[in-house]
């Protein structure tokens, strides 16, 4: 691997997966673009950071509302179950007292 890239990965705290993914793309580039990647690494890292933030926001929007919906449904199911058991117990008591 390119020593300069390895130093840049360490400087910007790339995970092993991020390094692997980056190198998969990097290896497909022609030589002149590889030089540009090293020269413009700071901008590339900034772009990746922005994309990750956008993805996290989208995940929160999509999954956050989904989790709230699931929690509400579970709460409603639990309340319905308690209500049905209570009604059953009331009927049982009525029959016992009659």
PDB file of C-alpha atoms in Angstrom:
ATOM      1  CA  UNK A   1       0.000   0.000   0.000  1.00  0.00           C
ATOM      2  CA  UNK A   2       1.085   3.557  -0.617  1.00  0.00           C
ATOM      3  CA  UNK A   3       3.029   4.817   2.434  1.00  0.00           C
ATOM      4  CA  UNK A   4       1.555   8.304   2.066  1.00  0.00           C
ATOM      5  CA  UNK A   5      -1.962   6.863   2.066  1.00  0.00           C
ATOM      6  CA  UNK A   6      -1.197   4.760   5.128  1.00  0.00           C
ATOM      7  CA  UNK A   7      -0.041   7.876   6.993  1.00  0.00           C
ATOM      8  CA  UNK A   8      -3.156   9.761   5.866  1.00  0.00           C
ATOM      9  CA  UNK A   9      -5.387   6.895   7.003  1.00  0.00           C
ATOM     10  CA  UNK A  10      -3.768   6.970  10.437  1.00  0.00           C
ATOM     11  CA  UNK A  11      -3.975  10.763  10.641  1.00  0.00           C
ATOM     12  CA  UNK A  12      -7.700  10.746   9.842  1.00  0.00           C
ATOM     13  CA  UNK A  13      -8.437   7.621  11.912  1.00  0.00           C
ATOM     14  CA  UNK A  14      -9.868   5.472   9.128  1.00  0.00           C
ATOM     15  CA  UNK A  15     -11.298   2.153  10.275  1.00  0.00           C
ATOM     16  CA  UNK A  16     -10.040  -1.080   8.729  1.00  0.00           C
ATOM     17  CA  UNK A  17     -13.277  -1.325   6.726  1.00  0.00           C
ATOM     18  CA  UNK A  18     -12.971   2.268   5.487  1.00  0.00           C
ATOM     19  CA  UNK A  19      -9.365   1.639   4.446  1.00  0.00           C
ATOM     20  CA  UNK A  20     -10.377  -1.506   2.599  1.00  0.00           C
ATOM     21  CA  UNK A  21     -13.268   0.208   0.807  1.00  0.00           C
ATOM     22  CA  UNK A  22     -11.094   3.191  -0.092  1.00  0.00           C
ATOM     23  CA  UNK A  23      -8.331   0.974  -1.441  1.00  0.00           C
ATOM     24  CA  UNK A  24     -10.794  -1.008  -3.575  1.00  0.00           C
ATOM     25  CA  UNK A  25     -11.693   2.195  -5.412  1.00  0.00           C
ATOM     26  CA  UNK A  26      -8.145   3.589  -5.348  1.00  0.00           C
ATOM     27  CA  UNK A  27      -6.725   0.462  -6.997  1.00  0.00           C
ATOM     28  CA  UNK A  28      -9.006   0.968 -10.009  1.00  0.00           C
ATOM     29  CA  UNK A  29      -7.813   4.527 -10.665  1.00  0.00           C
ATOM     30  CA  UNK A  30      -5.230   5.441 -13.296  1.00  0.00           C
ATOM     31  CA  UNK A  31      -1.889   6.685 -11.966  1.00  0.00           C
ATOM     32  CA  UNK A  32      -2.519  10.390 -12.496  1.00  0.00           C
ATOM     33  CA  UNK A  33      -5.758  10.186 -10.506  1.00  0.00           C
ATOM     34  CA  UNK A  34      -4.024   8.300  -7.692  1.00  0.00           C
ATOM     35  CA  UNK A  35      -1.677  11.277  -7.358  1.00  0.00           C
ATOM     36  CA  UNK A  36      -4.689  13.612  -7.251  1.00  0.00           C
ATOM     37  CA  UNK A  37      -6.269  11.495  -4.531  1.00  0.00           C
ATOM     38  CA  UNK A  38      -3.199  11.834  -2.319  1.00  0.00           C
ATOM     39  CA  UNK A  39      -2.920  15.556  -3.054  1.00  0.00           C
ATOM     40  CA  UNK A  40      -6.613  16.188  -2.351  1.00  0.00           C
ATOM     41  CA  UNK A  41      -7.032  13.719   0.504  1.00  0.00           C
ATOM     42  CA  UNK A  42      -8.179  16.389   2.968  1.00  0.00           C
ATOM     43  CA  UNK A  43     -11.093  17.394   0.722  1.00  0.00           C
ATOM     44  CA  UNK A  44     -11.988  13.754   0.111  1.00  0.00           C
ATOM     45  CA  UNK A  45     -12.089  13.108   3.875  1.00  0.00           C
ATOM     46  CA  UNK A  46     -14.277  16.189   4.371  1.00  0.00           C
ATOM     47  CA  UNK A  47     -16.669  14.981   1.649  1.00  0.00           C
ATOM     48  CA  UNK A  48     -16.822  11.520   3.211  1.00  0.00           C
ATOM     49  CA  UNK A  49     -17.545  13.124   6.589  1.00  0.00           C
ATOM     50  CA  UNK A  50     -20.428  15.143   5.151  1.00  0.00           C
ATOM     51  CA  UNK A  51     -21.843  12.060   3.446  1.00  0.00           C
ATOM     52  CA  UNK A  52     -21.661  10.058   6.679  1.00  0.00           C
ATOM     53  CA  UNK A  53     -23.468  12.818   8.577  1.00  0.00           C
ATOM     54  CA  UNK A  54     -26.171  12.943   5.909  1.00  0.00           C
ATOM     55  CA  UNK A  55     -26.564   9.169   6.064  1.00  0.00           C
ATOM     56  CA  UNK A  56     -26.876   9.205   9.853  1.00  0.00           C
ATOM     57  CA  UNK A  57     -29.515  11.920   9.640  1.00  0.00           C
ATOM     58  CA  UNK A  58     -31.458   9.933   7.041  1.00  0.00           C
ATOM     59  CA  UNK A  59     -31.226   6.813   9.204  1.00  0.00           C
ATOM     60  CA  UNK A  60     -32.528   8.714  12.195  1.00  0.00           C
ATOM     61  CA  UNK A  61     -35.412  10.112  10.163  1.00  0.00           C
ATOM     62  CA  UNK A  62     -36.326   6.713   8.713  1.00  0.00           C
ATOM     63  CA  UNK A  63     -35.676   4.445  11.669  1.00  0.00           C
ATOM     64  CA  UNK A  64     -36.426   6.908  14.447  1.00  0.00           C
ATOM     65  CA  UNK A  65     -40.038   7.293  13.353  1.00  0.00           C
ATOM     66  CA  UNK A  66     -40.291   3.546  12.748  1.00  0.00           C
ATOM     67  CA  UNK A  67     -39.121   2.801  16.279  1.00  0.00           C
ATOM     68  CA  UNK A  68     -41.622   5.272  17.719  1.00  0.00           C
ATOM     69  CA  UNK A  69     -44.414   3.605  15.749  1.00  0.00           C
ATOM     70  CA  UNK A  70     -43.365   0.150  16.946  1.00  0.00           C
ATOM     71  CA  UNK A  71     -43.174   1.341  20.565  1.00  0.00           C
ATOM     72  CA  UNK A  72     -46.647   2.884  20.314  1.00  0.00           C
ATOM     73  CA  UNK A  73     -48.114  -0.281  18.823  1.00  0.00           C
ATOM     74  CA  UNK A  74     -46.537  -2.442  21.528  1.00  0.00           C
ATOM     75  CA  UNK A  75     -47.886  -0.120  24.214  1.00  0.00           C
ATOM     76  CA  UNK A  76     -51.379  -0.233  22.674  1.00  0.00           C
ATOM     77  CA  UNK A  77     -51.256  -4.026  22.416  1.00  0.00           C
ATOM     78  CA  UNK A  78     -50.221  -4.300  26.048  1.00  0.00           C
ATOM     79  CA  UNK A  79     -53.031  -1.952  27.130  1.00  0.00           C
ATOM     80  CA  UNK A  80     -55.583  -3.898  25.051  1.00  0.00           C
ATOM     81  CA  UNK A  81     -54.374  -7.159  26.576  1.00  0.00           C
ATOM     82  CA  UNK A  82     -54.694  -5.766  30.114  1.00  0.00           C
ATOM     83  CA  UNK A  83     -58.139  -4.389  29.299  1.00  0.00           C
ATOM     84  CA  UNK A  84     -59.352  -7.741  27.953  1.00  0.00           C
ATOM     85  CA  UNK A  85     -57.999  -9.622  30.969  1.00  0.00           C
ATOM     86  CA  UNK A  86     -59.660  -7.137  33.301  1.00  0.00           C
ATOM     87  CA  UNK A  87     -63.008  -7.489  31.509  1.00  0.00           C
ATOM     88  CA  UNK A  88     -62.675 -11.272  31.691  1.00  0.00           C
ATOM     89  CA  UNK A  89     -61.945 -11.117  35.417  1.00  0.00           C
ATOM     90  CA  UNK A  90     -64.925  -8.811  35.986  1.00  0.00           C
ATOM     91  CA  UNK A  91     -67.213 -11.220  34.130  1.00  0.00           C
ATOM     92  CA  UNK A  92     -65.826 -14.125  36.138  1.00  0.00           C
ATOM     93  CA  UNK A  93     -66.488 -12.261  39.399  1.00  0.00           C
ATOM     94  CA  UNK A  94     -70.034 -11.387  38.273  1.00  0.00           C
ATOM     95  CA  UNK A  95     -70.725 -15.036  37.496  1.00  0.00           C
ATOM     96  CA  UNK A  96     -69.244 -16.118  40.807  1.00  0.00           C
ATOM     97  CA  UNK A  97     -71.407 -13.623  42.757  1.00  0.00           C
ATOM     98  CA  UNK A  98     -74.628 -14.519  40.909  1.00  0.00           C
TER      99      UNK A  98
END
